[in-house]
PDB file of C-alpha atoms in Angstrom:
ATOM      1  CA  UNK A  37      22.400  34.404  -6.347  1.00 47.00           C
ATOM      2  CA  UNK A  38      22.524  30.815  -6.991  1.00 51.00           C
ATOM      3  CA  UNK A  39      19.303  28.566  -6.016  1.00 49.00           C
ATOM      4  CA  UNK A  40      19.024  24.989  -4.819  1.00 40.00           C
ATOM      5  CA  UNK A  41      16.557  22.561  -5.936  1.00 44.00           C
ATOM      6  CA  UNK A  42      15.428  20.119  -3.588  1.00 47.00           C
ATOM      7  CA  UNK A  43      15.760  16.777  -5.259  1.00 49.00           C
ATOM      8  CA  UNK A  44      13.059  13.924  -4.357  1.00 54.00           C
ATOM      9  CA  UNK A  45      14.250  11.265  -2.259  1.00 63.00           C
ATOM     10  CA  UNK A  46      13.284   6.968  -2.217  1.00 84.00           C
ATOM     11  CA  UNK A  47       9.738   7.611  -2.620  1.00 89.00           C
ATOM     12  CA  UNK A  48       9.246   4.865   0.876  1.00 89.00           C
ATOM     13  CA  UNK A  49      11.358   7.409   3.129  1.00 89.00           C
ATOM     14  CA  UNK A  50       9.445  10.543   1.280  1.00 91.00           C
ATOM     15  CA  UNK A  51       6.109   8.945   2.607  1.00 94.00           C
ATOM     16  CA  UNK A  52       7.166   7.775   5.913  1.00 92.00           C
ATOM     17  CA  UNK A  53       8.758  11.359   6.417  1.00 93.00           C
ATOM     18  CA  UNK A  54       5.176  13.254   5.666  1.00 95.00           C
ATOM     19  CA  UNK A  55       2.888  10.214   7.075  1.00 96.00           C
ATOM     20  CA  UNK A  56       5.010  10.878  10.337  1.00 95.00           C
ATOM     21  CA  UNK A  57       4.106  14.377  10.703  1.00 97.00           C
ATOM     22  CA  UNK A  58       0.466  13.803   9.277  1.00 97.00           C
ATOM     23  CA  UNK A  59       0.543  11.599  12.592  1.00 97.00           C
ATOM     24  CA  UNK A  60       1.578  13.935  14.878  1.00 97.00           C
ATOM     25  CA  UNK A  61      -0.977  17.131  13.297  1.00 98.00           C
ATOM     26  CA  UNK A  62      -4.173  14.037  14.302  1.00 98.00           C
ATOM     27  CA  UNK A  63      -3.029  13.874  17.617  1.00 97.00           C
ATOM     28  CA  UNK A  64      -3.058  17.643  18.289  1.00 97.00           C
ATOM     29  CA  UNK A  65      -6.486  18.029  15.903  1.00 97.00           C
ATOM     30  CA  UNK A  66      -8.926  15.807  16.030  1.00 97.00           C
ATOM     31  CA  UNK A  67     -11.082  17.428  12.980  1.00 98.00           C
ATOM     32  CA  UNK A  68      -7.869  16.670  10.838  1.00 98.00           C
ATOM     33  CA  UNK A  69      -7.493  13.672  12.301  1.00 98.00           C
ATOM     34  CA  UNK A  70     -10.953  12.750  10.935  1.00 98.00           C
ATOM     35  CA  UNK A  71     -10.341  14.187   7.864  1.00 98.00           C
ATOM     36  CA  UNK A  72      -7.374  11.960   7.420  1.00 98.00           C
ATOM     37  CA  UNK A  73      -9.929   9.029   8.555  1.00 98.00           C
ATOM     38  CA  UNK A  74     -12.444   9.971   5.791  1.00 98.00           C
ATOM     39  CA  UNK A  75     -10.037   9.977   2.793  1.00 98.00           C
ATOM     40  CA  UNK A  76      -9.487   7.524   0.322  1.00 97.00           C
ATOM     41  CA  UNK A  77      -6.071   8.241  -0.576  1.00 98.00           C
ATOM     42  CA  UNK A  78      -3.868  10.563   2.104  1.00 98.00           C
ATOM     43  CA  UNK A  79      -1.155  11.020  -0.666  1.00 97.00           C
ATOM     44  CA  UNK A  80      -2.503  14.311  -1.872  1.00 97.00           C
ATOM     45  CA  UNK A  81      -3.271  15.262   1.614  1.00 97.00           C
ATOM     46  CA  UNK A  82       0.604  14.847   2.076  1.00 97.00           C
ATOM     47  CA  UNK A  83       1.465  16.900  -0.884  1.00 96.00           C
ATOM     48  CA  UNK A  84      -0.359  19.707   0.358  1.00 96.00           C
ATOM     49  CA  UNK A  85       0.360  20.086   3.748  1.00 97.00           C
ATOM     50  CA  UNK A  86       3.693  18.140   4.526  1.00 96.00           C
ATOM     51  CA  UNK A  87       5.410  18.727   0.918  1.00 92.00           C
ATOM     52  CA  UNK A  88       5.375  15.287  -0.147  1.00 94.00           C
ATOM     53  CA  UNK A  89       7.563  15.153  -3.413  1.00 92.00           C
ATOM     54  CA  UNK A  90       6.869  11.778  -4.058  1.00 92.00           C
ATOM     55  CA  UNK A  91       3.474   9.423  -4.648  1.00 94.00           C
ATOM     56  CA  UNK A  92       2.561   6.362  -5.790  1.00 95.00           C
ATOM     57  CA  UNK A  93      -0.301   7.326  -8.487  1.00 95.00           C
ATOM     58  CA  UNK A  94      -2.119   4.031  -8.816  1.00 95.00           C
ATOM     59  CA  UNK A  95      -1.747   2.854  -4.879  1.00 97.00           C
ATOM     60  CA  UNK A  96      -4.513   4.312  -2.414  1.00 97.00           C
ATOM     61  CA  UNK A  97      -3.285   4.842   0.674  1.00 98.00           C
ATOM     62  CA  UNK A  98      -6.155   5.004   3.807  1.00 98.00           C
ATOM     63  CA  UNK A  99      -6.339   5.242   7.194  1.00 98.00           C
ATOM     64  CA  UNK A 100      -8.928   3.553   9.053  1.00 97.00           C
ATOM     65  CA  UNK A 101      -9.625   2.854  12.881  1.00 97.00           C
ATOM     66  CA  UNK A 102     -12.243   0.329  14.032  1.00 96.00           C
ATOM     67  CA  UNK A 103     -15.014   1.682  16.439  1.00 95.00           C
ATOM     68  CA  UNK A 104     -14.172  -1.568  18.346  1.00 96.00           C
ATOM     69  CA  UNK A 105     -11.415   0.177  20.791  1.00 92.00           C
ATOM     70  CA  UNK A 106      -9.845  -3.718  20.573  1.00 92.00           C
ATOM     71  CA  UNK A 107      -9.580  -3.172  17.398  1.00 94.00           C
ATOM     72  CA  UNK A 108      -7.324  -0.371  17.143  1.00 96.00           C
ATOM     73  CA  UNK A 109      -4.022   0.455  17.171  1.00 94.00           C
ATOM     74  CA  UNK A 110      -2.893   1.759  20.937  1.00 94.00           C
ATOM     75  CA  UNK A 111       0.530   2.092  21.931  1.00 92.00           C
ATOM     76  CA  UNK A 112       0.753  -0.101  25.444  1.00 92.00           C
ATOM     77  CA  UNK A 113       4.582   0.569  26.448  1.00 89.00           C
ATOM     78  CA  UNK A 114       3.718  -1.376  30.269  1.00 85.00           C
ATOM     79  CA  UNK A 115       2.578  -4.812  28.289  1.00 85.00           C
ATOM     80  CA  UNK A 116       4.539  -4.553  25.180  1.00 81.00           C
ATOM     81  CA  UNK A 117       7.660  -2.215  25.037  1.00 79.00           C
ATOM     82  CA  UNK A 118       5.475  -0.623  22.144  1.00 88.00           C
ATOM     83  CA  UNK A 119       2.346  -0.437  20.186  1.00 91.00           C
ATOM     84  CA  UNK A 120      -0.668  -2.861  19.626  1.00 92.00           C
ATOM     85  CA  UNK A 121      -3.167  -3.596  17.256  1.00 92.00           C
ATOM     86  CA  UNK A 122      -4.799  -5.248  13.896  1.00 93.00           C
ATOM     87  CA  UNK A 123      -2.523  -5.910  11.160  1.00 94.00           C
ATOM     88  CA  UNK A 124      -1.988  -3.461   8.204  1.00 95.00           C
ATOM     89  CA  UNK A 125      -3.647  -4.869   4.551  1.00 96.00           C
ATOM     90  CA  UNK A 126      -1.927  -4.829   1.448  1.00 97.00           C
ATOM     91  CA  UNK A 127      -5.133  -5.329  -1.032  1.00 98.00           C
ATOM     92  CA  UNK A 128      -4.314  -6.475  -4.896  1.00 98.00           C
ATOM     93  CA  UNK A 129      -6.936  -6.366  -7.844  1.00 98.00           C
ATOM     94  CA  UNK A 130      -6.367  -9.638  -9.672  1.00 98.00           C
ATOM     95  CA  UNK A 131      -6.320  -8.662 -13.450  1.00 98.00           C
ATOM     96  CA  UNK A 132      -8.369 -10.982 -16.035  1.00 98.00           C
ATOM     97  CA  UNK A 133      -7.207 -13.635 -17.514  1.00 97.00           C
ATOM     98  CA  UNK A 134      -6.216 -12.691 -21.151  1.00 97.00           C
ATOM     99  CA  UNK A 135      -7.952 -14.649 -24.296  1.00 95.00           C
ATOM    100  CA  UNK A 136      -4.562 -14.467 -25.922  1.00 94.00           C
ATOM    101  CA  UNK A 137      -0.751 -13.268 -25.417  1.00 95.00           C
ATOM    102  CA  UNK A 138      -0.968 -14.393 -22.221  1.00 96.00           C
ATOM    103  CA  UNK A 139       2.523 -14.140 -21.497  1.00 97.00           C
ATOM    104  CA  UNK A 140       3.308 -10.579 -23.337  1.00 97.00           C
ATOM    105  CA  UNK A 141       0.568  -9.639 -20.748  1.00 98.00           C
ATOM    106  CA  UNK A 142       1.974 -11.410 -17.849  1.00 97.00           C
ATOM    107  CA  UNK A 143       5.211  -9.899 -18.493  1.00 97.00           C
ATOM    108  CA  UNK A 144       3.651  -6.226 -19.532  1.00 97.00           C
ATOM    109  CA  UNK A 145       1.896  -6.067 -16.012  1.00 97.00           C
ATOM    110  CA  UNK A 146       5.468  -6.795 -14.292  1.00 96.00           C
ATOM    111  CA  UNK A 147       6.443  -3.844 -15.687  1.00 93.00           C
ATOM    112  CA  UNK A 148       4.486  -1.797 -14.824  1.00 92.00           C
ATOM    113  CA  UNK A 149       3.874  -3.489 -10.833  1.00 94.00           C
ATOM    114  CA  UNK A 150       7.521  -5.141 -10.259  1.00 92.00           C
ATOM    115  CA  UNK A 151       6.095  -4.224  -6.597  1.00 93.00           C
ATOM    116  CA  UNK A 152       2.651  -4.183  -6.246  1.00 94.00           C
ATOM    117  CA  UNK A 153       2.310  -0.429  -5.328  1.00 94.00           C
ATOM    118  CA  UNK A 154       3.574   0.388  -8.868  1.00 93.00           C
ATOM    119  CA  UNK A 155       4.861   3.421 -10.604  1.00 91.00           C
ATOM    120  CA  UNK A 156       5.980   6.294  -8.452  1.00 91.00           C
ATOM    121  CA  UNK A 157       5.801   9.893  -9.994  1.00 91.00           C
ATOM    122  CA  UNK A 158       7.336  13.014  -8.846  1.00 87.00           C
ATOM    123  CA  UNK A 159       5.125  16.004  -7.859  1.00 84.00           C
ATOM    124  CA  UNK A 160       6.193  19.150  -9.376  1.00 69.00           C
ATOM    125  CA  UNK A 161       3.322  22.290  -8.277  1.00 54.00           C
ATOM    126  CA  UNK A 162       0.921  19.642  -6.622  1.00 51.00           C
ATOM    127  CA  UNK A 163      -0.494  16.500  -6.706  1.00 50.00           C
ATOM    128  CA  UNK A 164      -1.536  15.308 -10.388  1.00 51.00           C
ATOM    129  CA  UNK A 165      -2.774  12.251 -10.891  1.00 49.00           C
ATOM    130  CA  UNK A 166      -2.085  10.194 -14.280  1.00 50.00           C
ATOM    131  CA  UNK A 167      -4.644  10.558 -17.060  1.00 47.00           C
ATOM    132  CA  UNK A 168      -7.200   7.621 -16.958  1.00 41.00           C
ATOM    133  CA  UNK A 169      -6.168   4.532 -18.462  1.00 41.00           C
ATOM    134  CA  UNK A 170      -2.242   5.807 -19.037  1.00 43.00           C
ATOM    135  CA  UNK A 171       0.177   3.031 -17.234  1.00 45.00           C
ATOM    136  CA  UNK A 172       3.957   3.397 -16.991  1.00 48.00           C
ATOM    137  CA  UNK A 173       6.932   1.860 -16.016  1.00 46.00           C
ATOM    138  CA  UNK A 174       7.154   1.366 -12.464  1.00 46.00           C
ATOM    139  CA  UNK A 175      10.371   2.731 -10.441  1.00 50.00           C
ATOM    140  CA  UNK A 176      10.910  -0.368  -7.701  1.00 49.00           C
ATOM    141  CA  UNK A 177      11.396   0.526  -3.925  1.00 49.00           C
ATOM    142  CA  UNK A 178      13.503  -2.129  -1.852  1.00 45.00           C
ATOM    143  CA  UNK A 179      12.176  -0.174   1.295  1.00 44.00           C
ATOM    144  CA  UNK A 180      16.104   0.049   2.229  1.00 42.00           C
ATOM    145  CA  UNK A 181      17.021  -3.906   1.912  1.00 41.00           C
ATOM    146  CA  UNK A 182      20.257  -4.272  -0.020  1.00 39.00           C
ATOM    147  CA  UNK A 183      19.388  -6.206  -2.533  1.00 47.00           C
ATOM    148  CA  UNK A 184      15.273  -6.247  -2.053  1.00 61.00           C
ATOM    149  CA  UNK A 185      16.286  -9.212  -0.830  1.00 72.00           C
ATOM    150  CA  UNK A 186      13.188 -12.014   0.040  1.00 72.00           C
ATOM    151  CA  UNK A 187      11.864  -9.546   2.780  1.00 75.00           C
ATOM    152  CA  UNK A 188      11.394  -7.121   0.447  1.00 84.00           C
ATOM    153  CA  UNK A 189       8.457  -5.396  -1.381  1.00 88.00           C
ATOM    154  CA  UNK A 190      10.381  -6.582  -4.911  1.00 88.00           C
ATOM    155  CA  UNK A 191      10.512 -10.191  -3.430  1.00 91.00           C
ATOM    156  CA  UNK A 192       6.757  -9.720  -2.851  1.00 94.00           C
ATOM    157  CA  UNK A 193       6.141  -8.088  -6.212  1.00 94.00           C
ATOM    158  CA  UNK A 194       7.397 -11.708  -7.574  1.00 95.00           C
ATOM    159  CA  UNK A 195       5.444 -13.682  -5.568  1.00 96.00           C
ATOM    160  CA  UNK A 196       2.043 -11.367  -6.664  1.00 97.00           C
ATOM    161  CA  UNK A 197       3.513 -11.866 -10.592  1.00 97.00           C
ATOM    162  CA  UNK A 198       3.466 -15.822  -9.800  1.00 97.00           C
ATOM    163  CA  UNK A 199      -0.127 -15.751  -8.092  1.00 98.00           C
ATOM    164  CA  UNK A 200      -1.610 -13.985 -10.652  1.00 98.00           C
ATOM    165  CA  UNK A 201       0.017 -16.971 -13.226  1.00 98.00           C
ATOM    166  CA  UNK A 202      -1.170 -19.449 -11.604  1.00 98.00           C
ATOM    167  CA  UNK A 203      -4.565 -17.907 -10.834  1.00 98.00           C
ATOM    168  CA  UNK A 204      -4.953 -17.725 -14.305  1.00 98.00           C
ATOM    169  CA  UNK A 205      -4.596 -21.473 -14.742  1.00 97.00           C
ATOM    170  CA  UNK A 206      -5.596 -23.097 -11.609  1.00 98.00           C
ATOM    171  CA  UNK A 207      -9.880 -22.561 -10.668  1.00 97.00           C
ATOM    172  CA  UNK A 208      -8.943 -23.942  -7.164  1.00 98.00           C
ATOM    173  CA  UNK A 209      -6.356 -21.469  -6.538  1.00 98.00           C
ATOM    174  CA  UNK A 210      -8.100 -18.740  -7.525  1.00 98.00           C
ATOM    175  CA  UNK A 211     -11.026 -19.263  -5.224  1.00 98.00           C
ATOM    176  CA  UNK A 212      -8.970 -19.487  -2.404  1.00 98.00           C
ATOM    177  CA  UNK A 213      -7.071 -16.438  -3.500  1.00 98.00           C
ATOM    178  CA  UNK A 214     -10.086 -14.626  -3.198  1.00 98.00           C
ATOM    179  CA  UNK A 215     -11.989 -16.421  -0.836  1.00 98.00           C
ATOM    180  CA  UNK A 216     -14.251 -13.063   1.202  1.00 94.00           C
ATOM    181  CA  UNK A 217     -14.171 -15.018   3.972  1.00 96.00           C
ATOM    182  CA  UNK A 218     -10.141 -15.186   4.664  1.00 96.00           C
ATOM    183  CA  UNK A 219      -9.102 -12.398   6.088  1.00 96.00           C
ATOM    184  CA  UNK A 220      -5.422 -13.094   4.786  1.00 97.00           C
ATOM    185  CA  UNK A 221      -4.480 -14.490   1.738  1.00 98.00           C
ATOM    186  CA  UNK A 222      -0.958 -15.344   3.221  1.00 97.00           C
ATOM    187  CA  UNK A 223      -2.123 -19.009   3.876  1.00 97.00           C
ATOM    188  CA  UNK A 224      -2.946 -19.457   0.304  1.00 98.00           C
ATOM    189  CA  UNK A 225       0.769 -18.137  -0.568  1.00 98.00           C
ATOM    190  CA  UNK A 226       2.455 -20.222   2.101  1.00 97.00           C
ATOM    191  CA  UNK A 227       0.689 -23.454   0.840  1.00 97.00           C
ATOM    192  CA  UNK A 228       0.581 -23.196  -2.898  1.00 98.00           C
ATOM    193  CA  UNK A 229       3.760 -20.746  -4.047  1.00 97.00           C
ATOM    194  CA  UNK A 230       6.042 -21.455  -0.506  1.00 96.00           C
ATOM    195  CA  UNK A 231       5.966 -17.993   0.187  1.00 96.00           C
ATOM    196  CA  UNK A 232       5.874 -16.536   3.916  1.00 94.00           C
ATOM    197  CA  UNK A 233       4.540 -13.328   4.434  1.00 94.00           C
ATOM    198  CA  UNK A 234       7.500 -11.068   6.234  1.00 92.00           C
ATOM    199  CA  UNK A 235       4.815  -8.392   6.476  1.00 92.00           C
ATOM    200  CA  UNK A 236       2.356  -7.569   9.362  1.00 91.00           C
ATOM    201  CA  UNK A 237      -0.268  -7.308   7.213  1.00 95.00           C
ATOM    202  CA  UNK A 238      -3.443  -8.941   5.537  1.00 96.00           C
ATOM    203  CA  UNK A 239      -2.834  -9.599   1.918  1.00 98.00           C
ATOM    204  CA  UNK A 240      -5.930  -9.454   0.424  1.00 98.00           C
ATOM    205  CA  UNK A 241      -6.929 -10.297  -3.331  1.00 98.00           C
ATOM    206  CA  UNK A 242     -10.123  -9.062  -4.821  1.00 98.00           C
ATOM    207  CA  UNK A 243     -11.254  -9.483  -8.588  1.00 97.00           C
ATOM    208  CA  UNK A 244     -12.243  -6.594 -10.892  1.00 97.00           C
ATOM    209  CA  UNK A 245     -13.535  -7.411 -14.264  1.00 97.00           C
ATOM    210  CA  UNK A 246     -12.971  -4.065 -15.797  1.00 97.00           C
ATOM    211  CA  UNK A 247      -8.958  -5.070 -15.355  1.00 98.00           C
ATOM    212  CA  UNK A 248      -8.732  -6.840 -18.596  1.00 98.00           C
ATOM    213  CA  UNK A 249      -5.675  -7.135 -21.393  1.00 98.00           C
ATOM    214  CA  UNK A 250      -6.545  -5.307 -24.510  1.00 97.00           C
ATOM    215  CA  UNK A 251      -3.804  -7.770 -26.694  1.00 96.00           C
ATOM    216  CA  UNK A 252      -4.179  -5.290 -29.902  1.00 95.00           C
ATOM    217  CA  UNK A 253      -2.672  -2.403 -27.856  1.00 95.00           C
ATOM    218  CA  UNK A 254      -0.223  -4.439 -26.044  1.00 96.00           C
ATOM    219  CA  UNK A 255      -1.597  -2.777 -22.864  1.00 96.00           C
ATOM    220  CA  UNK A 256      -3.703  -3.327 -19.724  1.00 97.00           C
ATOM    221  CA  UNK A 257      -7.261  -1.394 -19.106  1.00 96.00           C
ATOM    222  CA  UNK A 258      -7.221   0.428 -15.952  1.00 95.00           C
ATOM    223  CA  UNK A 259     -10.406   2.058 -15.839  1.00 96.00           C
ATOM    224  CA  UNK A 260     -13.375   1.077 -14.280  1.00 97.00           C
ATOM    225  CA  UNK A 261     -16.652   1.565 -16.008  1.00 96.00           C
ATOM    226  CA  UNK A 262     -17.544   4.803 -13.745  1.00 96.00           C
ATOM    227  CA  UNK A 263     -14.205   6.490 -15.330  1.00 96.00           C
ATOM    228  CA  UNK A 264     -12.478   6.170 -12.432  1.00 95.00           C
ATOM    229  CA  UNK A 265      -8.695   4.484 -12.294  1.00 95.00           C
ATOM    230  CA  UNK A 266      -7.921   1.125 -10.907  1.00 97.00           C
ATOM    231  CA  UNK A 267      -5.811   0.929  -8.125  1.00 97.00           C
ATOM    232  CA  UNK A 268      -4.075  -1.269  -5.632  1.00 98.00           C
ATOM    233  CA  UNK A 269      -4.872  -0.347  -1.875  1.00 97.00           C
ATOM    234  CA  UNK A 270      -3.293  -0.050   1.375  1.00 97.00           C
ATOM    235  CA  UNK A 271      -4.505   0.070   4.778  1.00 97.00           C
ATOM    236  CA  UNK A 272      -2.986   1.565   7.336  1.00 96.00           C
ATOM    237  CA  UNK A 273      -4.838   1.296  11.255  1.00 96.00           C
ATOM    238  CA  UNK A 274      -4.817   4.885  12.785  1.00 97.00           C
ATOM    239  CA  UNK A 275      -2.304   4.906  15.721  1.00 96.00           C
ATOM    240  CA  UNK A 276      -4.218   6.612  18.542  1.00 96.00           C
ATOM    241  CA  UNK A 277      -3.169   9.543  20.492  1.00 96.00           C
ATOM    242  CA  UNK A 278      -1.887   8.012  23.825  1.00 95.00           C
ATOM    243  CA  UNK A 279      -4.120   9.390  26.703  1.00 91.00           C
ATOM    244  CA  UNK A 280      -1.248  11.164  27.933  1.00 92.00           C
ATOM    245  CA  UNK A 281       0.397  14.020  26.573  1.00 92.00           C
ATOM    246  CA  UNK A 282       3.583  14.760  27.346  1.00 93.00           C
ATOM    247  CA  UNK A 283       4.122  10.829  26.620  1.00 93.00           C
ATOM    248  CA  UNK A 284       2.968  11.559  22.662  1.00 95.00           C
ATOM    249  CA  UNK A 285       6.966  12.209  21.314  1.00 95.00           C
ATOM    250  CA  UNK A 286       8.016   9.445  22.909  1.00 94.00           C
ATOM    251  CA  UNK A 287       4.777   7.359  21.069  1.00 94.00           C
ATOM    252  CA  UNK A 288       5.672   8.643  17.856  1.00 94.00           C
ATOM    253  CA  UNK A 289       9.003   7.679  17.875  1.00 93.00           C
ATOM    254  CA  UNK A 290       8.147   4.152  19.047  1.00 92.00           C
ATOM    255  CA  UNK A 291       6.047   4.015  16.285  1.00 91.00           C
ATOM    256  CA  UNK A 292       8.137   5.137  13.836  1.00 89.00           C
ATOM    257  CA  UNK A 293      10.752   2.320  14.782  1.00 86.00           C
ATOM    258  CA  UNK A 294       8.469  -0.272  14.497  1.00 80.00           C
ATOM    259  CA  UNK A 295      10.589  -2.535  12.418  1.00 75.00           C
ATOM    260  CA  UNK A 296      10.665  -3.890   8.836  1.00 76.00           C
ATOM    261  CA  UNK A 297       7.378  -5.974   9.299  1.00 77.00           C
ATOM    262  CA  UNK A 298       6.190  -2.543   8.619  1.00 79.00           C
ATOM    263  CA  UNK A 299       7.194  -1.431   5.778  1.00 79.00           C
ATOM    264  CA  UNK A 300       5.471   2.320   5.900  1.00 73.00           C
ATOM    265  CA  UNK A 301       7.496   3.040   9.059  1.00 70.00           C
ATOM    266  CA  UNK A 302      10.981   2.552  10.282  1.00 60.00           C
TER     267      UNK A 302
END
């Protein structure tokens, strides 16, 4: 009898496939849905229990809802056709400015982040993250844009290779790239690189001094000093269960056509 493997699909459509279901298991159980709530990354969640074949190993991926009910996302079909609520964040760790081969580490980093969600690996048996420190070549997503044209994650990935330059060179910049008290970096884009954020979401920089250029190895450091790997972050706001039930397919297919502002649905 012959067998069929099931090959792994663009690792966006993979996520948005298992996040969607994920979704839809909160609504109807609200001790997974907290579960989901309390985890720092949801892509091994998806692996177990919705077969996710595809992850991004140095991306977290969280779920968080305010406790301020203005705060969250609510899908309000009478005001807006659709759903409501905070923007998304895309959070980036700023690496260190190397004290030499600047540019082989500059163009080393690009490698491995040509978007800033970075490599994707293939689960084979369960989710198994990279061995501490290990970095790889990263395989791009356009998110579906022919091209990864300049609404695209790879657009954006360009943009984040040209911050961190200038960051590098510029003290003023680099305070307002990581200003706490912005809660978007997107100004600091628009005014200094030109660049306006396509995305509903915050794009937030934060510094990490363990994220430093080791120029004898010809490789970044991507530990922190606990042992634990460094990682890029997103932050996705917990759609909440509409109060009424037989309305929830109809809310979960509204959200999953949101539009290309965001990226992790349709």
């Amino acid at each position: 009898m012959s067998t069929v493997k099931i090959q792994s699909g663009e690792p966006m459509l993979e996520f948005r496939l298992a996040y969607l279901r994920a979704v839809a298991r909160a609504w109807q159980d609200s001790a997974y849905r907290d579960q989901l709530l309390g985890l720092q990354d949801i892509q091994p969640t998806l692996v177990k229990d919705f077969s996710l074949t595809t992850v991004w190993p140095r991306l977290n991926i969280a779920l968080y809802r305010s406790d301020d009910t203005s705060q969250q996302a609510l899908w309000k079909p009478d005001l807006t056709a659709g759903w409501i609520g905070p923007d998304d964040i895309f959070q980036i760790v700023l690496p260190e400015k190397p004290s030499r081969n600047a540019t082989e580490a500059l163009a080393r980093y690009y490698q491995v982040f040509p978007d800033f969600m970075g490599p994707v690996g293939t689960v084979d048996g369960g989710f198994t993250p990279p061995p501490v420190g290990m970095v790889g070549a990263a395989l791009p997503t356009g998110l579906g844009i022919p091209g990864g044209g300049p609404d695209s994650m790879l657009a954006f990935g360009g943009v984040v290779l040209r911050a961190i330059a200038l960051a590098w060179e510029s003290h003023a910049f680099k305070s307002q790239l990581l200003d706490p008290t912005l809660s978007t970096a997107a100004p600091v884009l628009s005014q200094w690189l030109g660049y306006n954020n396509p995305f509903n979401f915050a794009i937030r920089f934060v510094a990490n001094p363990a994220f430093t250029w080791n120029a004898d190895a010809g490789e970044w450091n991507m530990t922190n000093p606990d042992g634990s790997a460094i990682k890029n972050g997103i932050v996705l706001n917990y759609p909440n269960a509409p109060a009424e039930g037989p309305l929830w397919p109809i809310a979960l297919t509204s959200y999953n056509n949101t539009g290309s502002a965001y990226p992790f649905t349709c």
